[in-house]
């Protein structure tokens, strides 16, 4: 073991040792990526690396990250989008890597996982130091009973847990049950003021992270750490963003505000425990006005602010501010922990309501309060409409769109979830540029970053400018032209808006019969997935599973266990399925996955780009489609021995003017539009397996 940092082996030597010890095979792309990560960190230049499945990208960034930490004595943060990858890193990759590299470094590499405070049990809240937040609505007795059983399980688990991490509870518990035992970062009293601060699970996790060489977290917490005034993660100057294709969406979720009668009612109930009832009632009444208004309003994007909505938002904002004022100084009860918990919870809820209402009013700028006028029919968000020319944006809307920074929309209620107003930035690139990339070196990696053969689409979304970053595609160890076929069914009609065409059902049936099952069906909507499932269960002799029949993880296990089985589903399956071997020979994609025409955020972003002189369709809709297509096609080859077909039923992939951009985003499979060739190839694969 080297005695000091000046004797550290080079990255190449450490990588060779790691790959050899883990029983793997060192690949040229892996070595190239590790060297590029080392160079980026040393030169403090941002790096985007596309590394195809099978490259071994986790080791390619972990090895130089660990070496950097050993040399500089600073932690490196690794951020992922999914729990599955976090678990892979913490439970498998990092422990084995630490064992391997211990003898080559000054000390054994230490690692830790850090999640948002909401993921840890709050001892203070569990000890009744804070209020319950359930409203007074009547619940289904069966739901109450199920929640009660989950609450009991949490209480039993709490007596034995050493980490307080919600993910330890198997099977999991509902958000409703978990909320009774957890707090957000803004609701937390802080370790110094909380009676349970010395034993706080979240603080203990932070302490462990502060001693680690590698801290594994998620994109949401990374965004919070970058954008809030308080530090969440340990001090660091290098970040590796794995699954970087999801960074923008995850950050957008973090900074999206929401307002409904439920959020207002919660704030009013919390305030009502601490201020004069008349003041809290004013907020409750404003929430009831909001509920009445949203109940009859059409869901979708709000382009101009109706006078009634503007007045109601102002009432909510002002009533929340009155409650905040009535609560008095924020540190008033610093020596009374129980009352301090009540006050902190009230301030948090009231601040959220007040600030979100103000954001929504500010989103309309000088147009706030103006009655809704005009016809938005010209901007449907449908790619066929966007292709008409002039970037799909009416000239009269351009001036306003250029200056608008956020978009507001109404989501219709479902079940116990009421209609909800949401507000989100049109772009998070500026935030990322200033807050995440500003004073750190960031390495962004994924199997899917170079869309249309270029990193430019995603780099613009990240807010990176030319000269500030380097892009590198290290390729894939898979021989895509020999191992896979990309089939585009150009003989089929274009997909319509009225469900799955009968010709598509026929095509799917013929392909599955040729493949002998072994099919992952990726659909653009759950309605299409269910329609295909119902139609084909009557026609095919193979087991056919559909997302929603059971938990997604259980369905994937069933699918992988039986080669004759097919699995149909939607968005989470496009990116969340890893099934190497003969169980997956055919991936069917029903249509090019453009954003829904009524997707409020995507359509607003598309129009905004057009208003600033860009091509809104290519920058938003086509980029979204290319990313999902590449992720979906990436489900096919998961090991060196895999073979198969990716079948896209939508002929636009081969015939539309934007098809080149989409095709250049996909792996370089051998391509054909001949259905007979594809069916014959599938039969040969099935016979040979």
XYZ file of C-alpha atoms in Angstrom:
689
model
C 0.000 0.000 0.000
C 1.439 3.434 -0.942
C 2.346 5.489 2.122
C 1.517 8.840 0.625
C -0.502 10.329 -2.198
C 2.491 10.984 -4.424
C 2.954 7.231 -4.953
C -0.516 6.539 -6.325
C -0.623 4.158 -9.297
C -1.948 5.582 -12.558
C -5.605 5.176 -13.465
C -4.808 2.523 -16.078
C -3.103 0.295 -13.502
C -5.941 0.674 -11.019
C -8.533 -0.094 -13.685
C -6.677 -3.226 -14.815
C -6.474 -4.439 -11.218
C -10.171 -3.790 -10.671
C -11.337 -5.516 -13.855
C -9.076 -8.516 -13.242
C -10.194 -8.946 -9.641
C -13.846 -8.737 -10.610
C -13.452 -11.374 -13.293
C -14.254 -9.044 -16.153
C -12.673 -8.186 -19.457
C -11.058 -4.805 -19.968
C -12.586 -3.094 -22.983
C -11.026 -0.313 -25.108
C -14.030 1.951 -24.555
C -13.771 1.480 -20.807
C -10.077 2.419 -20.773
C -10.723 5.413 -23.018
C -13.520 6.627 -20.753
C -11.454 6.218 -17.571
C -8.629 8.240 -19.118
C -11.065 10.941 -20.242
C -12.579 11.200 -16.759
C -9.087 11.518 -15.275
C -8.160 14.240 -17.765
C -11.408 16.159 -17.210
C -10.940 16.156 -13.449
C -7.311 17.263 -13.728
C -8.114 20.043 -16.210
C -11.359 21.015 -14.428
C -13.296 20.751 -17.666
C -16.802 19.333 -17.909
C -17.092 16.054 -19.798
C -20.025 14.270 -21.456
C -19.390 10.578 -22.201
C -21.690 8.276 -24.104
C -20.829 4.689 -23.168
C -22.942 1.940 -24.650
C -24.300 -0.999 -22.675
C -21.539 -3.461 -21.863
C -18.771 -0.858 -21.768
C -18.363 -1.083 -18.004
C -18.882 2.624 -17.460
C -19.380 2.324 -13.697
C -15.784 1.167 -13.209
C -14.637 3.659 -15.853
C -15.732 6.579 -13.686
C -15.431 5.025 -10.201
C -11.733 4.167 -10.543
C -10.560 7.692 -11.509
C -13.005 9.150 -8.953
C -11.529 7.047 -6.147
C -7.996 7.883 -7.244
C -8.835 11.605 -7.270
C -10.316 11.365 -3.781
C -7.249 9.521 -2.498
C -4.931 12.118 -4.046
C -6.821 15.260 -3.010
C -8.495 14.086 0.172
C -11.881 15.259 -1.107
C -15.116 13.403 -1.676
C -16.481 12.739 -5.151
C -20.259 12.737 -5.549
C -21.876 10.189 -7.875
C -25.478 10.968 -8.772
C -27.914 8.508 -10.346
C -31.514 8.725 -11.506
C -32.731 5.328 -10.368
C -32.737 3.380 -7.122
C -31.623 0.298 -9.057
C -28.327 1.880 -10.072
C -27.777 3.297 -6.572
C -28.152 -0.193 -5.148
C -25.849 -1.662 -7.784
C -23.152 0.870 -6.902
C -23.479 0.636 -3.122
C -24.265 -3.062 -2.731
C -22.068 -4.532 -5.471
C -19.638 -2.299 -7.381
C -18.174 -0.143 -4.610
C -17.655 -2.876 -1.962
C -15.841 -5.108 -4.471
C -13.847 -2.161 -5.779
C -12.824 -1.139 -2.261
C -11.582 -4.661 -1.530
C -9.577 -4.693 -4.752
C -7.975 -1.256 -4.496
C -7.247 -1.250 -0.763
C -3.709 -2.573 -1.218
C -2.933 -0.056 -3.974
C -4.070 3.111 -2.191
C -3.106 4.917 1.037
C -6.329 3.701 2.680
C -9.323 1.532 1.927
C -11.796 3.571 -0.148
C -14.872 4.486 1.877
C -18.274 5.059 0.369
C -21.745 6.063 1.529
C -25.210 6.624 0.170
C -27.085 9.820 0.961
C -30.758 10.442 0.234
C -33.170 13.266 0.878
C -34.239 13.777 4.477
C -37.745 12.591 3.633
C -36.308 9.077 3.132
C -35.197 8.739 6.768
C -37.269 8.062 9.861
C -37.643 11.185 12.032
C -37.282 10.196 15.696
C -38.776 13.492 16.860
C -41.898 13.112 14.776
C -42.257 9.510 15.820
C -42.191 10.644 19.441
C -45.233 12.868 18.725
C -43.193 16.003 18.573
C -44.969 17.092 15.380
C -48.579 16.994 14.150
C -50.312 14.526 11.880
C -51.250 16.064 8.560
C -54.109 13.905 7.318
C -57.195 15.918 6.470
C -60.722 15.268 7.630
C -61.945 13.565 4.473
C -63.715 10.243 4.790
C -61.462 7.384 3.746
C -62.307 3.989 2.364
C -62.263 1.758 5.492
C -60.121 -0.791 3.634
C -57.577 1.909 2.839
C -57.514 3.043 6.467
C -56.978 -0.539 7.601
C -54.137 -1.083 5.099
C -52.464 2.158 6.167
C -52.833 1.176 9.808
C -51.042 -2.110 9.176
C -48.230 -0.254 7.396
C -47.935 2.173 10.310
C -47.582 -0.755 12.701
C -44.894 -2.290 10.499
C -42.979 0.988 10.501
C -43.196 1.197 14.294
C -41.953 -2.384 14.699
C -39.118 -1.790 12.229
C -38.145 1.470 13.948
C -37.138 -0.425 17.074
C -34.445 -2.357 15.220
C -33.221 -0.220 12.323
C -29.715 1.196 12.397
C -30.118 3.503 9.398
C -33.764 4.647 9.459
C -33.749 4.298 5.662
C -37.230 3.737 4.249
C -35.873 1.353 1.600
C -35.103 -1.188 4.328
C -38.834 -1.859 4.732
C -39.758 -4.800 2.508
C -42.400 -4.898 1.201
C -42.578 -1.127 0.988
C -45.103 1.176 2.626
C -47.315 3.883 1.153
C -46.415 7.564 1.146
C -49.454 8.200 3.344
C -48.134 5.881 6.046
C -44.517 7.051 5.755
C -45.452 10.750 6.018
C -46.441 10.160 9.632
C -42.821 9.387 10.494
C -40.777 11.673 8.228
C -40.117 15.348 7.548
C -38.733 17.324 4.639
C -35.510 19.285 4.912
C -37.481 22.504 5.295
C -39.655 21.048 8.078
C -36.663 19.787 10.060
C -35.789 21.712 13.229
C -32.094 21.073 12.732
C -29.793 18.884 14.797
C -28.980 21.651 17.269
C -32.597 22.434 18.155
C -34.190 19.008 17.860
C -34.415 16.878 21.032
C -33.522 13.849 18.899
C -30.783 15.640 16.983
C -27.959 13.558 18.444
C -29.598 10.346 17.205
C -31.077 11.687 13.948
C -30.858 9.110 11.181
C -30.540 11.760 8.465
C -27.713 13.495 10.345
C -25.954 10.183 10.923
C -26.168 9.485 7.191
C -24.658 12.903 6.509
C -21.836 12.180 8.968
C -21.058 8.903 7.213
C -21.109 10.696 3.877
C -18.745 13.332 5.224
C -16.137 10.653 5.898
C -16.523 8.890 2.547
C -14.396 9.058 -0.569
C -17.414 8.425 -2.815
C -20.899 9.627 -1.942
C -23.739 8.120 -3.956
C -26.886 10.218 -4.216
C -29.713 10.953 -6.648
C -30.345 13.731 -9.169
C -33.059 15.314 -7.030
C -30.827 15.684 -3.967
C -27.970 16.866 -6.177
C -30.244 19.617 -7.484
C -31.395 20.583 -4.000
C -27.798 20.770 -2.778
C -26.819 22.955 -5.728
C -29.787 25.324 -5.575
C -30.595 25.752 -1.888
C -28.804 28.105 0.474
C -27.950 25.246 2.839
C -25.513 22.408 2.081
C -26.960 18.922 1.858
C -24.004 16.990 0.458
C -20.459 16.980 1.874
C -18.042 19.512 0.440
C -17.020 18.409 -3.046
C -15.718 19.813 -6.312
C -16.202 16.801 -8.615
C -19.572 15.300 -9.565
C -20.264 12.282 -11.758
C -23.805 12.297 -13.142
C -24.710 8.793 -14.290
C -27.968 8.316 -16.221
C -27.391 11.926 -17.255
C -30.099 11.757 -19.920
C -32.599 12.081 -17.050
C -30.942 15.037 -15.313
C -33.131 17.776 -16.799
C -36.405 15.997 -16.028
C -35.384 15.211 -12.444
C -34.249 18.769 -11.779
C -37.447 20.108 -13.329
C -39.455 17.957 -10.917
C -37.548 19.390 -7.965
C -38.305 22.986 -8.921
C -41.938 22.422 -9.955
C -44.431 24.054 -7.573
C -47.979 22.854 -7.013
C -51.098 24.380 -5.538
C -54.445 22.755 -4.764
C -57.132 23.011 -2.136
C -55.329 20.169 -0.298
C -52.037 22.058 -0.016
C -53.873 25.207 1.069
C -55.996 23.268 3.567
C -52.904 21.646 5.055
C -51.282 25.045 5.560
C -54.492 26.412 7.097
C -54.763 23.467 9.530
C -51.161 23.846 10.627
C -51.576 27.591 11.079
C -54.888 27.100 12.897
C -53.083 25.418 15.801
C -50.967 28.521 16.398
C -52.764 31.706 15.271
C -56.185 33.238 15.778
C -58.786 31.018 14.146
C -60.178 33.871 12.082
C -56.829 34.372 10.357
C -56.490 30.661 9.556
C -60.119 30.540 8.410
C -59.356 33.231 5.861
C -56.776 30.928 4.276
C -59.151 27.969 4.462
C -61.827 29.983 2.660
C -59.348 31.030 -0.034
C -58.535 27.341 -0.518
C -62.226 26.550 -0.903
C -62.503 29.274 -3.535
C -59.575 27.700 -5.341
C -61.198 24.269 -5.155
C -64.443 25.574 -6.671
C -62.575 27.319 -9.455
C -60.336 24.381 -10.362
C -63.229 21.910 -10.275
C -64.809 23.486 -13.353
C -61.654 24.658 -15.153
C -60.415 22.677 -18.178
C -57.129 20.823 -17.577
C -54.081 21.835 -19.574
C -51.709 24.728 -20.060
C -52.794 28.169 -18.873
C -51.479 30.598 -21.479
C -53.191 33.756 -20.279
C -54.402 34.358 -16.750
C -58.194 34.545 -16.343
C -59.260 37.328 -14.026
C -61.012 34.901 -11.686
C -57.904 32.758 -11.321
C -55.676 35.786 -10.808
C -57.942 37.085 -8.042
C -58.107 33.688 -6.350
C -54.335 33.206 -6.461
C -53.904 36.660 -4.955
C -56.388 35.783 -2.178
C -54.495 32.582 -1.404
C -51.150 34.385 -1.414
C -52.346 37.214 0.830
C -54.127 34.884 3.263
C -50.999 32.753 3.577
C -48.928 35.887 4.212
C -51.364 36.985 6.924
C -50.866 33.646 8.683
C -47.076 33.939 8.345
C -47.205 37.415 9.869
C -49.440 36.231 12.709
C -46.987 33.459 13.582
C -44.383 36.084 14.486
C -40.579 35.644 14.481
C -39.426 32.316 13.109
C -37.092 31.532 16.016
C -39.623 32.544 18.662
C -39.822 29.119 20.326
C -36.263 27.950 19.966
C -36.229 26.752 23.598
C -39.543 24.904 23.291
C -38.872 21.951 20.919
C -42.457 20.694 20.777
C -43.898 24.098 19.885
C -40.931 24.783 17.613
C -41.816 21.673 15.611
C -45.401 22.859 15.174
C -44.239 26.309 14.106
C -41.622 24.989 11.666
C -44.216 22.731 10.040
C -46.646 25.642 9.754
C -44.056 28.009 8.285
C -43.005 25.377 5.725
C -46.555 24.776 4.487
C -47.434 28.478 4.465
C -44.228 29.453 2.653
C -44.935 26.835 -0.008
C -48.464 28.121 -0.575
C -47.467 31.782 -0.578
C -44.405 31.383 -2.801
C -46.124 29.071 -5.293
C -49.103 31.396 -5.678
C -46.708 34.285 -6.251
C -44.722 32.260 -8.815
C -47.895 31.533 -10.714
C -48.867 35.195 -10.817
C -45.335 36.215 -11.809
C -45.359 33.669 -14.645
C -47.783 35.901 -16.562
C -45.824 39.119 -16.055
C -47.679 42.209 -17.297
C -50.509 39.961 -18.531
C -51.416 38.833 -14.992
C -55.116 39.286 -14.292
C -56.076 39.638 -17.931
C -59.029 37.567 -19.144
C -58.143 34.575 -21.289
C -58.504 35.355 -24.958
C -57.178 34.043 -28.232
C -57.194 30.699 -29.922
C -54.397 28.233 -29.256
C -55.592 25.707 -31.787
C -52.610 26.428 -33.997
C -50.220 25.052 -31.375
C -51.344 21.511 -30.625
C -47.924 20.119 -29.844
C -48.430 17.378 -32.420
C -45.312 16.919 -34.568
C -47.426 16.868 -37.731
C -48.648 20.353 -36.878
C -45.175 21.524 -35.925
C -43.796 20.590 -39.324
C -45.984 23.112 -41.127
C -43.296 25.756 -41.025
C -42.446 28.977 -39.186
C -41.480 26.784 -36.225
C -45.106 26.311 -35.223
C -45.415 29.574 -33.283
C -47.895 32.326 -34.203
C -46.123 35.645 -34.707
C -48.484 37.381 -32.257
C -47.363 35.081 -29.441
C -43.636 35.415 -29.976
C -42.947 38.570 -28.020
C -44.712 37.272 -24.922
C -43.158 33.800 -25.212
C -39.621 35.212 -25.410
C -39.956 36.842 -21.987
C -41.980 34.205 -20.176
C -39.799 32.168 -17.820
C -42.301 29.679 -16.429
C -45.371 27.773 -17.493
C -48.526 27.138 -15.485
C -50.920 24.268 -16.088
C -53.830 22.480 -14.460
C -53.816 18.719 -13.919
C -57.210 17.114 -13.530
C -57.986 15.302 -10.310
C -57.874 11.529 -10.003
C -59.406 9.614 -7.106
C -58.504 11.377 -3.876
C -56.004 13.645 -5.652
C -57.747 16.966 -6.380
C -57.243 19.152 -9.457
C -53.807 20.724 -9.054
C -52.167 23.809 -10.509
C -48.477 23.406 -11.296
C -45.745 25.848 -12.266
C -42.342 24.946 -13.706
C -39.482 26.698 -15.509
C -39.444 26.594 -19.281
C -35.754 25.757 -18.970
C -33.507 24.618 -16.141
C -30.329 25.154 -18.177
C -29.562 28.479 -16.536
C -29.997 27.002 -13.063
C -27.736 24.073 -13.877
C -25.115 26.315 -15.434
C -24.974 28.656 -12.439
C -25.594 26.277 -9.572
C -24.264 22.872 -10.593
C -21.599 23.501 -13.227
C -20.412 26.850 -11.908
C -17.840 25.826 -9.301
C -17.572 22.072 -9.849
C -16.142 19.735 -12.456
C -18.998 17.602 -13.754
C -18.776 14.344 -15.686
C -22.057 13.382 -17.363
C -22.485 9.866 -18.679
C -25.131 7.548 -20.080
C -25.625 5.021 -22.833
C -27.745 7.676 -24.558
C -26.379 11.217 -24.869
C -25.453 11.781 -28.521
C -28.834 12.407 -30.127
C -28.790 12.639 -33.892
C -25.090 11.861 -33.634
C -24.352 14.987 -31.555
C -24.234 15.986 -27.887
C -25.566 19.453 -28.723
C -29.240 18.781 -27.937
C -28.584 17.732 -24.360
C -25.730 20.167 -23.750
C -28.117 23.039 -24.531
C -30.619 21.654 -22.048
C -27.849 21.460 -19.433
C -26.926 25.096 -20.063
C -23.376 24.308 -21.211
C -21.724 26.557 -23.776
C -19.201 25.728 -26.460
C -15.672 25.596 -25.121
C -16.765 24.722 -21.586
C -17.110 20.995 -22.101
C -15.907 18.039 -24.145
C -18.040 15.287 -25.650
C -16.813 11.731 -26.113
C -18.542 8.646 -27.513
C -16.569 5.537 -26.525
C -18.931 3.273 -28.461
C -20.155 -0.143 -27.422
C -18.518 -3.566 -27.277
C -21.562 -5.023 -29.036
C -21.428 -5.732 -32.755
C -24.781 -4.096 -33.467
C -24.960 -4.744 -37.242
C -24.324 -8.469 -36.728
C -26.299 -8.901 -33.528
C -29.399 -6.830 -34.122
C -31.891 -5.779 -36.777
C -33.809 -2.518 -36.826
C -37.058 -3.110 -38.660
C -39.340 -0.198 -39.595
C -42.797 -1.273 -40.798
C -43.175 1.234 -43.625
C -46.142 -0.665 -45.073
C -48.300 0.207 -42.046
C -50.419 3.383 -41.846
C -49.255 6.291 -39.712
C -50.483 5.977 -36.135
C -53.639 7.933 -35.415
C -55.135 9.453 -32.302
C -57.934 6.900 -31.925
C -56.108 4.031 -30.324
C -54.046 1.187 -31.748
C -54.846 0.504 -35.441
C -55.981 -3.041 -36.247
C -53.101 -3.379 -38.716
C -50.670 -2.793 -35.839
C -52.274 -5.565 -33.800
C -51.936 -7.939 -36.755
C -48.280 -6.998 -37.223
C -47.501 -7.510 -33.534
C -49.177 -10.930 -33.578
C -47.129 -12.073 -36.599
C -43.866 -10.878 -35.063
C -44.534 -12.549 -31.708
C -45.484 -15.822 -33.395
C -42.233 -15.734 -35.357
C -40.260 -15.011 -32.180
C -42.032 -17.684 -30.115
C -42.861 -15.129 -27.420
C -39.656 -13.513 -26.062
C -41.084 -10.036 -26.700
C -40.921 -6.739 -24.850
C -43.647 -4.425 -26.153
C -42.999 -0.730 -25.525
C -46.042 1.450 -26.047
C -46.467 5.206 -26.071
C -49.494 5.028 -23.750
C -50.957 2.644 -21.222
C -54.184 2.641 -23.206
C -52.342 1.235 -26.231
C -50.496 -1.347 -24.113
C -53.726 -2.600 -22.572
C -55.551 -2.628 -25.907
C -52.805 -4.722 -27.471
C -52.765 -7.070 -24.488
C -56.515 -7.663 -24.582
C -56.590 -8.213 -28.342
C -53.599 -10.560 -28.444
C -54.405 -12.705 -25.425
C -57.246 -14.110 -27.494
C -55.031 -14.766 -30.536
C -51.715 -16.002 -29.170
C -50.735 -19.142 -27.291
C -47.894 -17.494 -25.346
C -48.170 -15.944 -21.851
C -48.724 -12.198 -22.134
C -48.115 -9.879 -19.185
C -49.138 -6.226 -19.053
C -47.812 -3.484 -16.835
C -50.259 -3.006 -14.002
C -51.022 -6.724 -13.615
C -48.473 -6.787 -10.773
C -45.548 -4.690 -9.563
C -43.194 -3.822 -12.416
C -40.254 -5.590 -10.755
C -42.290 -8.779 -10.334
C -43.471 -8.672 -13.942
C -39.901 -8.291 -15.192
C -38.856 -11.304 -13.096
C -41.660 -13.404 -14.595
C -40.751 -12.229 -18.080
C -37.074 -13.087 -17.628
C -37.823 -16.512 -16.151
C -39.837 -17.852 -19.115
C -38.614 -17.345 -22.705
C -42.111 -17.884 -24.079
C -43.514 -14.932 -22.118
C -44.207 -11.452 -23.512
C -44.352 -8.242 -21.488
C -46.184 -5.096 -22.609
C -45.952 -1.730 -20.925
C -45.144 1.936 -21.154
C -42.628 4.529 -19.961
C -40.851 2.798 -17.043
C -40.192 -0.263 -19.213
C -38.531 1.874 -21.903
C -35.648 2.537 -19.520
C -35.974 0.062 -16.670
C -35.644 -3.436 -18.135
C -32.368 -5.353 -18.125
C -33.045 -8.906 -19.361
C -30.042 -10.539 -21.030
C -30.378 -13.947 -22.646
C -33.027 -15.755 -24.694
C -36.036 -14.327 -22.845
C -35.757 -11.109 -24.868
C -35.326 -11.494 -28.604
C -37.805 -8.938 -29.903
C -38.467 -5.347 -28.846
C -41.614 -3.842 -30.384
C -42.150 -0.063 -30.323
C -45.628 0.977 -31.413
C -44.882 4.571 -32.424
C -42.278 7.300 -32.335
C -42.620 8.507 -28.718
C -43.208 12.215 -29.188
C -44.546 14.082 -26.160
C -48.312 14.059 -25.942
C -49.827 17.002 -27.845
C -51.475 18.118 -24.611
C -48.297 17.838 -22.505
C -48.280 21.347 -21.029
C -44.585 21.673 -20.274
C -43.263 20.132 -23.491
C -45.648 22.121 -25.677
C -44.800 25.361 -23.839
C -41.072 24.711 -24.185
C -41.529 23.931 -27.856
C -43.355 27.186 -28.442
C -40.812 29.133 -26.412
C -37.922 27.821 -28.517
C -39.825 28.760 -31.649
C -40.493 32.247 -30.286
C -36.760 32.790 -29.787
C -36.000 31.821 -33.390
C -35.204 28.138 -32.955
C -36.881 25.021 -34.248
C -39.211 24.124 -31.399
C -40.175 20.769 -32.815
C -36.593 19.534 -33.235
C -35.343 21.031 -29.960
C -38.109 19.579 -27.800
C -40.380 16.997 -29.437
C -37.798 15.293 -31.652
C -35.154 15.338 -28.904
C -37.612 13.747 -26.471
C -38.525 11.089 -29.037
C -34.905 10.356 -29.948
C -33.953 9.887 -26.311
C -36.765 7.458 -25.594
C -36.260 5.562 -28.851
C -32.592 5.065 -28.057
C -33.417 3.924 -24.537
C -36.091 1.553 -25.813
C -33.867 0.071 -28.516
C -31.163 -0.346 -25.894
C -33.270 -2.992 -24.142
C -32.402 -5.543 -26.855
C -28.685 -6.234 -26.434
C -27.726 -6.573 -22.779
C -24.914 -9.128 -23.068
C -22.327 -10.161 -25.638
C -24.357 -13.224 -26.662
C -27.690 -11.455 -27.218
C -29.299 -11.240 -30.640
C -32.629 -9.988 -31.867
C -34.852 -7.434 -33.536
C -36.083 -3.965 -32.681
C -39.343 -3.491 -34.587
C -40.757 0.027 -34.882
C -44.283 -0.049 -36.274
C -44.461 3.690 -36.973
C -43.440 4.304 -40.628
C -42.478 7.911 -39.848
C -39.166 6.629 -38.493
C -38.169 5.942 -42.107
C -40.259 8.437 -44.081
C -40.578 11.729 -42.170
C -38.162 14.567 -42.744
C -36.905 14.278 -39.158
C -36.248 10.523 -39.498
C -32.506 11.019 -40.059
C -32.141 12.684 -36.664
C -34.022 9.856 -34.958
C -32.198 7.072 -36.801
C -28.812 8.609 -36.011
C -29.738 8.487 -32.324
C -30.152 4.701 -32.404
C -27.524 1.963 -32.168
C -26.133 1.002 -35.612
C -28.288 -2.077 -36.149
C -28.673 -3.605 -39.608
C -31.809 -1.988 -41.046
C -34.663 -3.318 -43.111
C -38.272 -2.508 -43.980
C -39.057 -6.030 -45.234
C -41.439 -7.871 -42.842
C -40.731 -11.268 -44.403
C -36.990 -10.953 -43.742
C -37.629 -10.017 -40.138
C -40.037 -12.884 -39.465
C -37.590 -15.347 -41.020
C -34.747 -13.976 -38.917
C -36.839 -14.335 -35.753
C -37.740 -17.924 -36.608
C -34.055 -18.763 -37.100
C -33.148 -17.168 -33.771
C -35.927 -19.052 -32.020
C -34.923 -22.353 -33.589
C -31.289 -21.851 -32.625
C -31.887 -20.953 -28.981
